[in-house]
PDB file of C-alpha atoms in Angstrom:
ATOM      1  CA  UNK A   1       0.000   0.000   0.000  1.00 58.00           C
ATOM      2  CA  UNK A   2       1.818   3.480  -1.391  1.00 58.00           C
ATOM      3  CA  UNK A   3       2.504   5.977   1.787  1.00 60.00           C
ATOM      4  CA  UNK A   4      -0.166   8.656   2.326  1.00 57.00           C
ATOM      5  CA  UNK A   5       1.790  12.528   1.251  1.00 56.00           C
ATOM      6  CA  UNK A   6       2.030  14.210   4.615  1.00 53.00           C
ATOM      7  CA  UNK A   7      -0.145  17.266   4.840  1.00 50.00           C
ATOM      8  CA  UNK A   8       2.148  19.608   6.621  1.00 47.00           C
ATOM      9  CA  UNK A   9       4.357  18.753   3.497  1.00 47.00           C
ATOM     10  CA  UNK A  10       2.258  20.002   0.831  1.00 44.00           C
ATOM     11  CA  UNK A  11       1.306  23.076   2.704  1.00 41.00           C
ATOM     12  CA  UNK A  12       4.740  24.371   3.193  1.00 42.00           C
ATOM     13  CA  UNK A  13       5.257  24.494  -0.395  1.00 43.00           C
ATOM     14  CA  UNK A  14       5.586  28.001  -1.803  1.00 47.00           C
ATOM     15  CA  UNK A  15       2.350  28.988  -3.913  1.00 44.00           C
ATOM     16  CA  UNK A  16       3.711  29.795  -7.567  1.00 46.00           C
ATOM     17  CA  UNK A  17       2.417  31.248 -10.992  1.00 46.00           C
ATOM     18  CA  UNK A  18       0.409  27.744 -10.930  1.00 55.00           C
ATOM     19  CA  UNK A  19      -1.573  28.903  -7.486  1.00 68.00           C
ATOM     20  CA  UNK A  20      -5.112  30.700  -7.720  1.00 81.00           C
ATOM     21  CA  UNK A  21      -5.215  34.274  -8.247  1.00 84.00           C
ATOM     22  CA  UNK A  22      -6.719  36.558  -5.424  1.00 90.00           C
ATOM     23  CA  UNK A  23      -9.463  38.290  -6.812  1.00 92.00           C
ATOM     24  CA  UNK A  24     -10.979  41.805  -5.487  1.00 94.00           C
ATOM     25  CA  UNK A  25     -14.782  41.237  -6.942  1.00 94.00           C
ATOM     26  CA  UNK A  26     -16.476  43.695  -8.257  1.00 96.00           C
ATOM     27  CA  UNK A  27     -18.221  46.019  -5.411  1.00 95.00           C
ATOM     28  CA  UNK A  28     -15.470  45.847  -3.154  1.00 95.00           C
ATOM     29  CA  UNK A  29     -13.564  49.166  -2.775  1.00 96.00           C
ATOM     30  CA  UNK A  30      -9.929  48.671  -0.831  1.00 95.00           C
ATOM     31  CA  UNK A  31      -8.059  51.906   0.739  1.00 96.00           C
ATOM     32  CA  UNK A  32      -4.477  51.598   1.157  1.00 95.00           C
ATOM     33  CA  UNK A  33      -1.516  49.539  -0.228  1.00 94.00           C
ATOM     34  CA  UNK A  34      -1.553  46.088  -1.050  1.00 94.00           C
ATOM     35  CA  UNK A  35       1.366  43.800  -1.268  1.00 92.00           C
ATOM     36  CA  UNK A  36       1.517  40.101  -3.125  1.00 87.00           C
ATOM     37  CA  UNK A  37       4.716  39.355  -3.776  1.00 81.00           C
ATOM     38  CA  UNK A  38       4.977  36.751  -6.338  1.00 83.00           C
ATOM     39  CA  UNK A  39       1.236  36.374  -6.440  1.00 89.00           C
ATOM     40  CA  UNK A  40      -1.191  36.489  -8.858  1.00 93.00           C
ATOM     41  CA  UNK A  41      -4.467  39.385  -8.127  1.00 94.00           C
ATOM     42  CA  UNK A  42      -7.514  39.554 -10.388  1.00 95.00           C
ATOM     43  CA  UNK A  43      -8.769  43.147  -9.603  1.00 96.00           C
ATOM     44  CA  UNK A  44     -12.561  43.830 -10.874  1.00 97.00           C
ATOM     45  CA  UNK A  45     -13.265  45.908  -7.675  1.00 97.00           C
ATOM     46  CA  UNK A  46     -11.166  49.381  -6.856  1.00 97.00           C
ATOM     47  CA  UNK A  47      -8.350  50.194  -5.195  1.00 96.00           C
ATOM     48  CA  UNK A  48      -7.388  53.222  -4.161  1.00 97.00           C
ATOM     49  CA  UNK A  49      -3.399  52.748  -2.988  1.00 96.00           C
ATOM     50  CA  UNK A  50      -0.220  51.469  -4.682  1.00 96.00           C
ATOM     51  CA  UNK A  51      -0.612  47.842  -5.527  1.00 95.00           C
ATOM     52  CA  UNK A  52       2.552  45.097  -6.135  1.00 93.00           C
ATOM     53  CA  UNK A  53       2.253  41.744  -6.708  1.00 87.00           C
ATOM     54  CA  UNK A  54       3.731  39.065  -9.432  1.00 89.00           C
ATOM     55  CA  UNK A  55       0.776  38.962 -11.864  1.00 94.00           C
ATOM     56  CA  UNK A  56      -1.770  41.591 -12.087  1.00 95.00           C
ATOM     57  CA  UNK A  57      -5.032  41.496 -14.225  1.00 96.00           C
ATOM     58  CA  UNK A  58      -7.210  44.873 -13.868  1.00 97.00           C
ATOM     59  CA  UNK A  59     -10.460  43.251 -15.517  1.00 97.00           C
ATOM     60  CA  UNK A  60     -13.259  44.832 -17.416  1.00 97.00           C
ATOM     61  CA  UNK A  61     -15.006  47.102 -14.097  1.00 97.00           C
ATOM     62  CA  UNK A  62     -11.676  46.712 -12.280  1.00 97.00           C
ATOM     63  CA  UNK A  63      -9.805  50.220 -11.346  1.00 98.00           C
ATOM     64  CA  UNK A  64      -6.717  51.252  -9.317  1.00 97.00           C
ATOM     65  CA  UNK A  65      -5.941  54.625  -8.534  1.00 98.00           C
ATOM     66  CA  UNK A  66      -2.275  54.328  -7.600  1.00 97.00           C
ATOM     67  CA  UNK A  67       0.733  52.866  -8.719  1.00 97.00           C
ATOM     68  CA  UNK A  68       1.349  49.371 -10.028  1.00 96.00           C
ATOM     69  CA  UNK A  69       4.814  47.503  -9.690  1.00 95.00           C
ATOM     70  CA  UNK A  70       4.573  43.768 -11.084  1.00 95.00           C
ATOM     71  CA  UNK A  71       6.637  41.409 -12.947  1.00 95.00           C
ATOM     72  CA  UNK A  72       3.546  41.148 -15.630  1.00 96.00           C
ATOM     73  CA  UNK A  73       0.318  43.690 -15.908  1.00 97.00           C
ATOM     74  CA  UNK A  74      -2.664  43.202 -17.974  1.00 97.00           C
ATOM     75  CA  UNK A  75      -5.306  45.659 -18.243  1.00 98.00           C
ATOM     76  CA  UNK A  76      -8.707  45.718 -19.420  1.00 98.00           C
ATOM     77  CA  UNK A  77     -10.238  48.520 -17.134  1.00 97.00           C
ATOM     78  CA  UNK A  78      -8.904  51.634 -15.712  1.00 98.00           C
ATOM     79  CA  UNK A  79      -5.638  52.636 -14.116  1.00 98.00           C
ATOM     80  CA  UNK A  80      -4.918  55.869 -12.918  1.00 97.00           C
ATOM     81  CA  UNK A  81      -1.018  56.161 -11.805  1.00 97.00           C
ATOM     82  CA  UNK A  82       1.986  54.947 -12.801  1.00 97.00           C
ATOM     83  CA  UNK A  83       3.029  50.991 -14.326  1.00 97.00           C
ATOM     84  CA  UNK A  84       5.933  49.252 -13.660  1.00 96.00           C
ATOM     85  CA  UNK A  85       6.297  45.954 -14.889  1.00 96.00           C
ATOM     86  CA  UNK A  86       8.620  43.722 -17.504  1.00 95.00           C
ATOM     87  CA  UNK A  87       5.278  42.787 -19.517  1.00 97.00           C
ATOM     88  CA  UNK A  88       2.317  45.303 -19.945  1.00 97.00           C
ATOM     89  CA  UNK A  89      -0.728  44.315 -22.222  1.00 97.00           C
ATOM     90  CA  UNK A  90      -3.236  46.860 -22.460  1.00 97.00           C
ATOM     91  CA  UNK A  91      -6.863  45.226 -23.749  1.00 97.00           C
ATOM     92  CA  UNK A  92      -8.970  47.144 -25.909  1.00 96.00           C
ATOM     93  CA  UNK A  93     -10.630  48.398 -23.263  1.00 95.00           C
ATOM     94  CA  UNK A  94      -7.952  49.378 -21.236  1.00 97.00           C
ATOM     95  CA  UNK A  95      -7.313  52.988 -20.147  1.00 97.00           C
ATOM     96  CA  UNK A  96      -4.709  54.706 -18.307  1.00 97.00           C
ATOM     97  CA  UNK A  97      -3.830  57.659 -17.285  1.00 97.00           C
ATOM     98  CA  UNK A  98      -0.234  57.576 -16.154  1.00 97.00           C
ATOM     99  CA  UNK A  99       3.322  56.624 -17.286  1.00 97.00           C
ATOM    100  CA  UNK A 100       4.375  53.524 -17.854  1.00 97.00           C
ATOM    101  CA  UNK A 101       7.847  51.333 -17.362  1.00 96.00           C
ATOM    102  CA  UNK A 102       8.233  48.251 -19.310  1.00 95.00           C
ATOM    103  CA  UNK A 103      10.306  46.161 -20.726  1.00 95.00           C
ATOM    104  CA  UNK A 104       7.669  44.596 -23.077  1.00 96.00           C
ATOM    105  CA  UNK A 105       4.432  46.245 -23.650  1.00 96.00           C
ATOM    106  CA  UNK A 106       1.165  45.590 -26.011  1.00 96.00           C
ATOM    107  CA  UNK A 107      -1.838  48.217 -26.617  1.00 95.00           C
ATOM    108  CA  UNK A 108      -4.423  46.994 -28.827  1.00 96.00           C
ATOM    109  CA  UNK A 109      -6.545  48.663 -30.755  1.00 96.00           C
ATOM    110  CA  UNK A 110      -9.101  50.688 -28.748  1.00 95.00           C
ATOM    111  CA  UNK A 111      -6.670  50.922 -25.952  1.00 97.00           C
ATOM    112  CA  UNK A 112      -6.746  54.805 -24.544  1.00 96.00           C
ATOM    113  CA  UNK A 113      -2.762  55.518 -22.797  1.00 96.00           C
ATOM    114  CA  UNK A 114      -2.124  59.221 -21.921  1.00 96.00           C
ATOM    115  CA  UNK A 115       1.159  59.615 -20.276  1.00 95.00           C
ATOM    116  CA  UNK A 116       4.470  58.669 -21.485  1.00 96.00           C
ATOM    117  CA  UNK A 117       6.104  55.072 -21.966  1.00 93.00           C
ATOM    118  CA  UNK A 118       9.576  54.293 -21.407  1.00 94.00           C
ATOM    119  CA  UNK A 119      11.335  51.300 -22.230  1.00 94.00           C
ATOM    120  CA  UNK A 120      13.988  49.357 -19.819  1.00 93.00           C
ATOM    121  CA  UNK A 121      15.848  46.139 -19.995  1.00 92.00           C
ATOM    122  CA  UNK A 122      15.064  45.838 -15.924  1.00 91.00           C
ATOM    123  CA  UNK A 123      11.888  47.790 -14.946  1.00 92.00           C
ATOM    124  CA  UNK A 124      11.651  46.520 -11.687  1.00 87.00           C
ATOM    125  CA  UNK A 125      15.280  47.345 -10.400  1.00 85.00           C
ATOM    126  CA  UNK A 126      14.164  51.301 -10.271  1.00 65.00           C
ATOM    127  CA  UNK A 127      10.961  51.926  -8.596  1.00 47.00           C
ATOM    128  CA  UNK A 128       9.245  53.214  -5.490  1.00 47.00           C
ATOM    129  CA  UNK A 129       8.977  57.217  -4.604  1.00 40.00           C
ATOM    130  CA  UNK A 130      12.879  57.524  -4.230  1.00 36.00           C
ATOM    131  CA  UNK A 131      13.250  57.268  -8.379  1.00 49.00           C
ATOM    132  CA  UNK A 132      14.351  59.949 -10.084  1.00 41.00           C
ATOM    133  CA  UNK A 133      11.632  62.347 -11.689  1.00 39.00           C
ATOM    134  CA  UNK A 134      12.508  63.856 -15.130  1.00 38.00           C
ATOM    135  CA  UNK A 135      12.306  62.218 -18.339  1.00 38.00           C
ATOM    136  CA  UNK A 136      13.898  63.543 -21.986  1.00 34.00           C
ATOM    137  CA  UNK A 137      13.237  63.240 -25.268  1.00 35.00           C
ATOM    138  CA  UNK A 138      15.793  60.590 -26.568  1.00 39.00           C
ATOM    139  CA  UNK A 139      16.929  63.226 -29.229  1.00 40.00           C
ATOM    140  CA  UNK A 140      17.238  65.643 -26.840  1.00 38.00           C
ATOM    141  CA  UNK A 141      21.059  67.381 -26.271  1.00 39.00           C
ATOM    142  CA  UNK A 142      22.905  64.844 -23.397  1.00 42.00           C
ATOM    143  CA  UNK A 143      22.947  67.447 -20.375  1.00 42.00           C
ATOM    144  CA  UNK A 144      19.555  69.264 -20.740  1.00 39.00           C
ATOM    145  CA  UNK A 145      17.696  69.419 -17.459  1.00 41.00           C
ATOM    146  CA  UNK A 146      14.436  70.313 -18.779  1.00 40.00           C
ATOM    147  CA  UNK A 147      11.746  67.342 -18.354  1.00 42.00           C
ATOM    148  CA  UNK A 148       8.007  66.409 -17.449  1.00 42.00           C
ATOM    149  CA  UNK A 149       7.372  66.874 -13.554  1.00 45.00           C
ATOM    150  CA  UNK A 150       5.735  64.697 -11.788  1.00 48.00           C
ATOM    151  CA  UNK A 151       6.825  61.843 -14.169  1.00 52.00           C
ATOM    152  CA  UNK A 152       8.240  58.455 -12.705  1.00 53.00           C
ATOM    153  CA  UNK A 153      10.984  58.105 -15.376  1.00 53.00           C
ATOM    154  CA  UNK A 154      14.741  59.091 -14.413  1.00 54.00           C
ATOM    155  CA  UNK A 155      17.421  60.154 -16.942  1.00 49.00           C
ATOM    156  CA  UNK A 156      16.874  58.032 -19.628  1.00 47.00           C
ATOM    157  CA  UNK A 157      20.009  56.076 -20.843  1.00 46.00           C
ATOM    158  CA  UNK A 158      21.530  55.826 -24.245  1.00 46.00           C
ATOM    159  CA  UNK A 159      19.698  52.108 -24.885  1.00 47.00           C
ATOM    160  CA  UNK A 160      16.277  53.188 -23.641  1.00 47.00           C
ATOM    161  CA  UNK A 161      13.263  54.481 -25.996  1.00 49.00           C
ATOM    162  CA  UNK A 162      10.586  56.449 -24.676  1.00 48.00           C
ATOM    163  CA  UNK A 163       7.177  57.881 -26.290  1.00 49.00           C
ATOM    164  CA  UNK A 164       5.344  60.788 -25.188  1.00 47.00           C
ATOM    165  CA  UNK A 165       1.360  61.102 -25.642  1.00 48.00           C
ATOM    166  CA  UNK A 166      -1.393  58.677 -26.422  1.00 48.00           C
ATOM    167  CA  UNK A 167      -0.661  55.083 -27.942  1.00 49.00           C
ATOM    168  CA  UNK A 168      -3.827  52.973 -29.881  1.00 50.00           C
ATOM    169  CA  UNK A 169      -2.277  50.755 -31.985  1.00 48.00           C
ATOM    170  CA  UNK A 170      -3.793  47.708 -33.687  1.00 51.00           C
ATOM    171  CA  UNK A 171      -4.349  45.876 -37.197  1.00 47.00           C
ATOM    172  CA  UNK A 172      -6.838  48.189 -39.527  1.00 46.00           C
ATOM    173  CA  UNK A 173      -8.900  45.831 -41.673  1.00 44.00           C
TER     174      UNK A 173
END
């Protein structure tokens, strides 16, 4: 007769990518910050505070007013404040208002984005209220100190792109 797993075991072990996401339902409003490291959130409720976790999905009546660190960030509703994340997907429903860090980002077509995107090869290694605050046009001469206030980017460096204004991109048929 095999031996039985031991419980205590199986609960010790670290809940991954493969684990169920913790979802916010729609309805349910949450005031302050909310940390999941290395967890997945479904947000169709609001949130109204900075929000970090491994996986984030904003669905369809989802919002967050605040800033969003994550190693991935798809969204279909509304953010208000800055993204940080290696891969953003904005759904064609998405919209939002604030600049955005990535190291691989999507908009589809529909998709409403008013701030300013920047690319970096590590996204996550610069974030939190302690990064610097003024962004440059890459053609911009080397030492100007004129920028955006208020923006999350830092001086951008010789390998990084960045794009001001609104981005809706998509296949026309």
């Amino acid at each position: 007769m095999p031996a039985l797993p031991d419980p205590v075991q199986q609960r010790r072990q670290p809940v991954g990518r493969a684990g169920i996401a913790s979802i916010i339902a729609n309805g349910v409003k949450i005031t302050g910050t909310i940390e999941a490291d290395g967890a997945e959130l479904q947000i169709d409720g609001e949130i109204e505070g900075n929000v970090r976790g491994g996986s984030l999905t904003v669905g369809d009546t989802g919002m967050v007013k605040g800033d969003v660190v994550s190693e991935s960030v798809t969204v279909h509703g509304r953010v208000e404040g800055s993204v940080r994340a290696r891969k953003v997907m904005l759904a064609r429903n998405a919209h939002v208002l604030g600049d955005i860090v990535h190291q691989s980002l999507s908009v589809e077509m529909g998709a409403v984005f008013e701030g300013q995107c920047r690319y970096l090869q590590d996204p996550l290694s610069q974030s939190g209220p302690g990064a610097p605050a003024s962004p440059q046009i890459a053609d911009r001469p080397a030492a100007s100190s004129t920028g955006f206030g208020g923006s999350v980017f830092g001086e951008p460096a010789s390998d990084d792109r960045m794009v001001s204004g609104v981005i809706v991109t998509g296949a026309s048929s």
